[in-house]
JSON list of C-alpha atoms in Angstrom, two decimals:
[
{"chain": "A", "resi": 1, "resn": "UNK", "atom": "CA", "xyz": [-18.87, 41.74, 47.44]},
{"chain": "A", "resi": 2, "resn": "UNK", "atom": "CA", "xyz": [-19.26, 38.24, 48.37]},
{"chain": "A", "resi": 3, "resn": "UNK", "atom": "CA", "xyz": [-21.89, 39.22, 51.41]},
{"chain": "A", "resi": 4, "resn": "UNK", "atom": "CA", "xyz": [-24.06, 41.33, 49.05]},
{"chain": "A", "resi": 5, "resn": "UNK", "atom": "CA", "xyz": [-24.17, 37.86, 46.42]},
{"chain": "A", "resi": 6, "resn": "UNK", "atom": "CA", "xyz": [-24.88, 36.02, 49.30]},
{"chain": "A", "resi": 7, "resn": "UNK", "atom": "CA", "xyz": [-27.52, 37.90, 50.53]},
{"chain": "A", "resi": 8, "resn": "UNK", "atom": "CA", "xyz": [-29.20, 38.62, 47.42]},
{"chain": "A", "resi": 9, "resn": "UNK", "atom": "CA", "xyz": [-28.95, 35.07, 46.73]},
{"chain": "A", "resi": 10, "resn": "UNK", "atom": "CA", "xyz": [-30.64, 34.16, 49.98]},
{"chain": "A", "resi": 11, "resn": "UNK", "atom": "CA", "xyz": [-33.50, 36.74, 49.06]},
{"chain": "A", "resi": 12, "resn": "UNK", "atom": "CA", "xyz": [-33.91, 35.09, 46.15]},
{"chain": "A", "resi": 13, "resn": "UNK", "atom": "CA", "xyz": [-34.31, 31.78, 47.38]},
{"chain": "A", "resi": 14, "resn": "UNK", "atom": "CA", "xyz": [-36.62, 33.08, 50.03]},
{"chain": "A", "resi": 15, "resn": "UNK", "atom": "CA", "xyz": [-38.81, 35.17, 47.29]},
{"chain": "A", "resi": 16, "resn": "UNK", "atom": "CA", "xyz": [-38.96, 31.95, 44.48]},
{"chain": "A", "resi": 17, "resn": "UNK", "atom": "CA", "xyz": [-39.95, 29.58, 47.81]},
{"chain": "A", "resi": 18, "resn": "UNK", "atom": "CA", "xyz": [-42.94, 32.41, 48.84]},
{"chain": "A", "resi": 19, "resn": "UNK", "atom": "CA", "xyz": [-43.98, 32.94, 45.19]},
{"chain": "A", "resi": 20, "resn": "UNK", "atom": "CA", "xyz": [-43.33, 29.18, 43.76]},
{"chain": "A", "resi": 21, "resn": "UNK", "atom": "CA", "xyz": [-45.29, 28.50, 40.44]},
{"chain": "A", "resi": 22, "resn": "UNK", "atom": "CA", "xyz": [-47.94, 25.75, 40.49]},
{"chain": "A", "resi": 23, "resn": "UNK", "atom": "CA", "xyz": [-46.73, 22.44, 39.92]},
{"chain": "A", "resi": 24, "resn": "UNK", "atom": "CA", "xyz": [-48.79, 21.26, 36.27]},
{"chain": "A", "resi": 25, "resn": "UNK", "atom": "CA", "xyz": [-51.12, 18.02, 37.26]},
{"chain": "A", "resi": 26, "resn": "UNK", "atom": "CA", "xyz": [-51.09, 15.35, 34.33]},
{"chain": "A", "resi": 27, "resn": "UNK", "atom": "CA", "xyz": [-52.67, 12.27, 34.57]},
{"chain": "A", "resi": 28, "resn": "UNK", "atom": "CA", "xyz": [-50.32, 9.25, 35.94]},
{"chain": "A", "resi": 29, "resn": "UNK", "atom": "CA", "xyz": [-50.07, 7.51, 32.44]},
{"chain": "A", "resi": 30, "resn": "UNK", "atom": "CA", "xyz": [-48.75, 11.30, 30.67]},
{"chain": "A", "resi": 31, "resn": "UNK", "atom": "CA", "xyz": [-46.07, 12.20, 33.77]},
{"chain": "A", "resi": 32, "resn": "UNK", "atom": "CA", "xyz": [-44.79, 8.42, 33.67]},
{"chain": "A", "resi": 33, "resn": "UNK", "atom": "CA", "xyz": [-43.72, 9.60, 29.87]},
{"chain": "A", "resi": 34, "resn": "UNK", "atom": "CA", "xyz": [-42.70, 12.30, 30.74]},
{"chain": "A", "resi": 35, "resn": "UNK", "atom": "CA", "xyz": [-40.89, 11.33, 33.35]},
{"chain": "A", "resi": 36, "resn": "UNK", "atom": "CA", "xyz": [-39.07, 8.43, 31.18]},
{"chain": "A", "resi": 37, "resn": "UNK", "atom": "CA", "xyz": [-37.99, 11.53, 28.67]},
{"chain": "A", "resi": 38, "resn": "UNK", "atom": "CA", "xyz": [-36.95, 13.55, 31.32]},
{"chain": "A", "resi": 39, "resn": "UNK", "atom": "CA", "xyz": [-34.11, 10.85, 32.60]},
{"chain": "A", "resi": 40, "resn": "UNK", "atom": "CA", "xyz": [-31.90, 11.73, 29.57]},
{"chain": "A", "resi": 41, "resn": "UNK", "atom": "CA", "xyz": [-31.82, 15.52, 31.09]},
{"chain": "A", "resi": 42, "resn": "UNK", "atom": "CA", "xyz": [-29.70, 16.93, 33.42]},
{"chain": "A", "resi": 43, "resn": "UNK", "atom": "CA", "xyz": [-29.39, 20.51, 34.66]},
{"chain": "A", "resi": 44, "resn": "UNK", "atom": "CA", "xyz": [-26.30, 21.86, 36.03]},
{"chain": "A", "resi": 45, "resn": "UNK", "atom": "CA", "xyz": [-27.30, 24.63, 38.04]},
{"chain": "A", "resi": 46, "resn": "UNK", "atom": "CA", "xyz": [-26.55, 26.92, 41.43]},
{"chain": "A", "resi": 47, "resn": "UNK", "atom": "CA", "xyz": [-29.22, 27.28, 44.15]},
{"chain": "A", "resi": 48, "resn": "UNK", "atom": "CA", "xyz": [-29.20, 30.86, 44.36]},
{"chain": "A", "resi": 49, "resn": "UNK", "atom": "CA", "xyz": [-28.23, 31.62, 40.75]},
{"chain": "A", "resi": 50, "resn": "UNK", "atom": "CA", "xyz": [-31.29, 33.69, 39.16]},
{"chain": "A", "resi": 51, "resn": "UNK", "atom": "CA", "xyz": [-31.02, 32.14, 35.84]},
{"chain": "A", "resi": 52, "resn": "UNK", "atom": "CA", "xyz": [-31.06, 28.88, 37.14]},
{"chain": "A", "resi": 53, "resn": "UNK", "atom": "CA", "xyz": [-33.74, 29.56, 39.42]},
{"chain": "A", "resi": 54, "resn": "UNK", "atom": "CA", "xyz": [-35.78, 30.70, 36.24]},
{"chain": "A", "resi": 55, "resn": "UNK", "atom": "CA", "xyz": [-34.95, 27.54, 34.58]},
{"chain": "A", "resi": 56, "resn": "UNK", "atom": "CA", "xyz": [-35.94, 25.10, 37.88]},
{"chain": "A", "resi": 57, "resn": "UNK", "atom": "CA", "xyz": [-39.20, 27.58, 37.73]},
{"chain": "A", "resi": 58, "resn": "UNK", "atom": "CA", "xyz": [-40.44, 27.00, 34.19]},
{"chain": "A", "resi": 59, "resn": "UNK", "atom": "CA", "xyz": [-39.74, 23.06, 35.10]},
{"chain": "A", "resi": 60, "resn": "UNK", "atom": "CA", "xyz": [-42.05, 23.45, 38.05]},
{"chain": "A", "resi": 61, "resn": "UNK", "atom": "CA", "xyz": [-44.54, 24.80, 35.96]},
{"chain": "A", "resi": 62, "resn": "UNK", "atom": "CA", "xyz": [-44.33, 22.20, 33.52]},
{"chain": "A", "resi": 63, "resn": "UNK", "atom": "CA", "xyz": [-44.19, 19.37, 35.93]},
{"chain": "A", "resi": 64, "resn": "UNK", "atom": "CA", "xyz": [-41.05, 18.16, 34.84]},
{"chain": "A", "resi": 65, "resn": "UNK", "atom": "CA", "xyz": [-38.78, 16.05, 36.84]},
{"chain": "A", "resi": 66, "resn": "UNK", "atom": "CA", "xyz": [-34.99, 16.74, 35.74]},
{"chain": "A", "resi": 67, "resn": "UNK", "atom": "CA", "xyz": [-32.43, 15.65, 37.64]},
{"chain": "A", "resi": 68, "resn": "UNK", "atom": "CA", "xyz": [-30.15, 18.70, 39.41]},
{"chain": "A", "resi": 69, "resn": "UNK", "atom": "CA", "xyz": [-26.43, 18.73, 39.73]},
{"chain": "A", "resi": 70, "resn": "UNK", "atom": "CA", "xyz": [-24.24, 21.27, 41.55]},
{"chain": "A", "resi": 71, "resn": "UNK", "atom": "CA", "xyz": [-21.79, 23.11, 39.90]},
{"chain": "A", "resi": 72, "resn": "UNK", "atom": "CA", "xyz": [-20.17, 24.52, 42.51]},
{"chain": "A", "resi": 73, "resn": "UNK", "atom": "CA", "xyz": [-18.90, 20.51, 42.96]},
{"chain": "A", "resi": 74, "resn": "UNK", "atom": "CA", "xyz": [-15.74, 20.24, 41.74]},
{"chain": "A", "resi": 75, "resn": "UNK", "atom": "CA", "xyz": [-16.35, 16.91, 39.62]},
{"chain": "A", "resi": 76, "resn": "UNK", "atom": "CA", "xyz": [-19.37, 18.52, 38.48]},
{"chain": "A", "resi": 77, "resn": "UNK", "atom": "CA", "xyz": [-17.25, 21.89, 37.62]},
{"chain": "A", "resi": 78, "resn": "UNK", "atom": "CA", "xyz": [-14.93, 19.51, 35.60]},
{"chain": "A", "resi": 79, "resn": "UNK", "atom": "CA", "xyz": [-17.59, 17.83, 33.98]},
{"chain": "A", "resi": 80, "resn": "UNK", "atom": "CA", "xyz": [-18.87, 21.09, 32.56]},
{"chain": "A", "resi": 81, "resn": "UNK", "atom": "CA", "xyz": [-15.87, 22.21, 31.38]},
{"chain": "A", "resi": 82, "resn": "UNK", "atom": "CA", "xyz": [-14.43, 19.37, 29.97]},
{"chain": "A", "resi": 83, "resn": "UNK", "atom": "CA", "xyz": [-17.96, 18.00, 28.26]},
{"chain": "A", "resi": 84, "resn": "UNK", "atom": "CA", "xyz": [-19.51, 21.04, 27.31]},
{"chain": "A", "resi": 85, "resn": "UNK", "atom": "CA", "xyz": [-16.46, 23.65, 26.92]},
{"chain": "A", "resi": 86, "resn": "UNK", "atom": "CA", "xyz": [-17.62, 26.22, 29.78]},
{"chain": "A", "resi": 87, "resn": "UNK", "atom": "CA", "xyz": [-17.97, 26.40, 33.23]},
{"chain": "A", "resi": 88, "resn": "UNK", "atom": "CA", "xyz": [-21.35, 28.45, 32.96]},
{"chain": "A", "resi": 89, "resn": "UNK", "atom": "CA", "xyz": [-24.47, 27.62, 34.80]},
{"chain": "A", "resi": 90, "resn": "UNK", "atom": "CA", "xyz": [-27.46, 27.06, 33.81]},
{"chain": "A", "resi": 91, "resn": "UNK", "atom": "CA", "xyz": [-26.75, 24.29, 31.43]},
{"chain": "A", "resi": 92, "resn": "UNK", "atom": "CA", "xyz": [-29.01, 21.84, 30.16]},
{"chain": "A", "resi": 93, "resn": "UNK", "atom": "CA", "xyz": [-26.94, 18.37, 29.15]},
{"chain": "A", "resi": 94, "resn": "UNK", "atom": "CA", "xyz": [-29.36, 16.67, 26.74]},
{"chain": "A", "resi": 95, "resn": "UNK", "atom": "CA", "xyz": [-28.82, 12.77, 25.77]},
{"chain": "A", "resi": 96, "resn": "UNK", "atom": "CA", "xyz": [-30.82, 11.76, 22.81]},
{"chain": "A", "resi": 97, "resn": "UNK", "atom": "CA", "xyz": [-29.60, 9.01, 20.48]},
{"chain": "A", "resi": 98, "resn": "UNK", "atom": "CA", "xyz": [-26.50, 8.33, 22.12]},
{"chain": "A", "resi": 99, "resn": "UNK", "atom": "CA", "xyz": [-25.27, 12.25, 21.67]},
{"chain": "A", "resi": 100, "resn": "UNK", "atom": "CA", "xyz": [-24.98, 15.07, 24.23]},
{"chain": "A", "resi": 101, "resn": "UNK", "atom": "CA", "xyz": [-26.04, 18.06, 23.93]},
{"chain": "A", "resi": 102, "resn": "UNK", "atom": "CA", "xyz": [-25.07, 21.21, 26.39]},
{"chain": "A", "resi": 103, "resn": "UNK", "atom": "CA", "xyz": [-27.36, 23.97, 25.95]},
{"chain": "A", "resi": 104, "resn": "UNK", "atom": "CA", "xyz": [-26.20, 27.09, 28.38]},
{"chain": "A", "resi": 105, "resn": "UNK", "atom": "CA", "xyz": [-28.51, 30.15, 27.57]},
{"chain": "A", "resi": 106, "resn": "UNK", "atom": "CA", "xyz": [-31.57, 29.80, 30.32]},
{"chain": "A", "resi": 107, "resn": "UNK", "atom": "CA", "xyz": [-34.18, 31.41, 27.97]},
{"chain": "A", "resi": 108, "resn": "UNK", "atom": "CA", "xyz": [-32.52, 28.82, 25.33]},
{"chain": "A", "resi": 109, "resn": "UNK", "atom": "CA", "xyz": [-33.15, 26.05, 27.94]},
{"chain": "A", "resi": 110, "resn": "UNK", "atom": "CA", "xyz": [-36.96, 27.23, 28.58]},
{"chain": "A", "resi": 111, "resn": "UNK", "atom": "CA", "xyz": [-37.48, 27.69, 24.66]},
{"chain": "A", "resi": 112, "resn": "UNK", "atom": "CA", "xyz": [-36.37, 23.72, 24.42]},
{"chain": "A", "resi": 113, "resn": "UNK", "atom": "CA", "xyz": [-38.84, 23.07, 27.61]},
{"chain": "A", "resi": 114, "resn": "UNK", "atom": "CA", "xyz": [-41.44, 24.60, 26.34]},
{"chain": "A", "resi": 115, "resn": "UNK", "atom": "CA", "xyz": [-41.62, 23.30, 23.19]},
{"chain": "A", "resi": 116, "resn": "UNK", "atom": "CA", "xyz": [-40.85, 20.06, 23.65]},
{"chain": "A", "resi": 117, "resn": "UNK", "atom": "CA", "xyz": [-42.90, 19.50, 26.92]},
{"chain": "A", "resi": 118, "resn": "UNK", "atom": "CA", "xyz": [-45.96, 21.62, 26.37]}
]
């Protein structure tokens, strides 16, 4: 079993580097904002995961700049657990007025992309 994940998660990889979405231009002035809004996200994610690749797609498309953290770290692992209650990936940690947020679902995560970088 864990050759067959493997290998579909290399083909995966492999298919989303072939087939990667255009990157969305902005002028400098717009990205530097939404860069600055994007430092209070992180996503906790697995390379070959599908739903995370999803999620790292729709940011691609939306030319957002969101910092990535393995899960498969232990500290990181913890992190999830013990901060946001499971040990699911994707997972969006969101840090707005001095509260976190962990948002798991990925079509949850590109519904919150979407609207709020669009």
């Amino acid at each position: 079993m864990f050759i067959v994940r493997w290998l579909l998660g290399r083909i995966i990889l492999l298919l989303n580097a072939i087939f990667a979405p255009k990157k969305r231009q902005r002028p400098v002035t717009e990205q530097v904002k939404v860069d600055e809004q994007t430092r209070s996200l992180q996503l906790y994610q697995y390379a070959a995961c599908p739903f995370c690749v999803k999620v790292r797609r729709t940011m691609r498309r939306q030319g957002l700049n969101i910092n990535l953290i393995d899960a498969k770290q232990t500290e990181h692992q913890q992190t999830l657990v013990e901060q946001g209650g499971r040990a699911m990936v994707p997972c969006l940690r969101i840090e707005e007025d001095g509260q976190v947020k962990w948002m798991y679902e990925s079509s949850d995560i590109i519904n919150y992309l979407n609207q709020r970088f669009a």
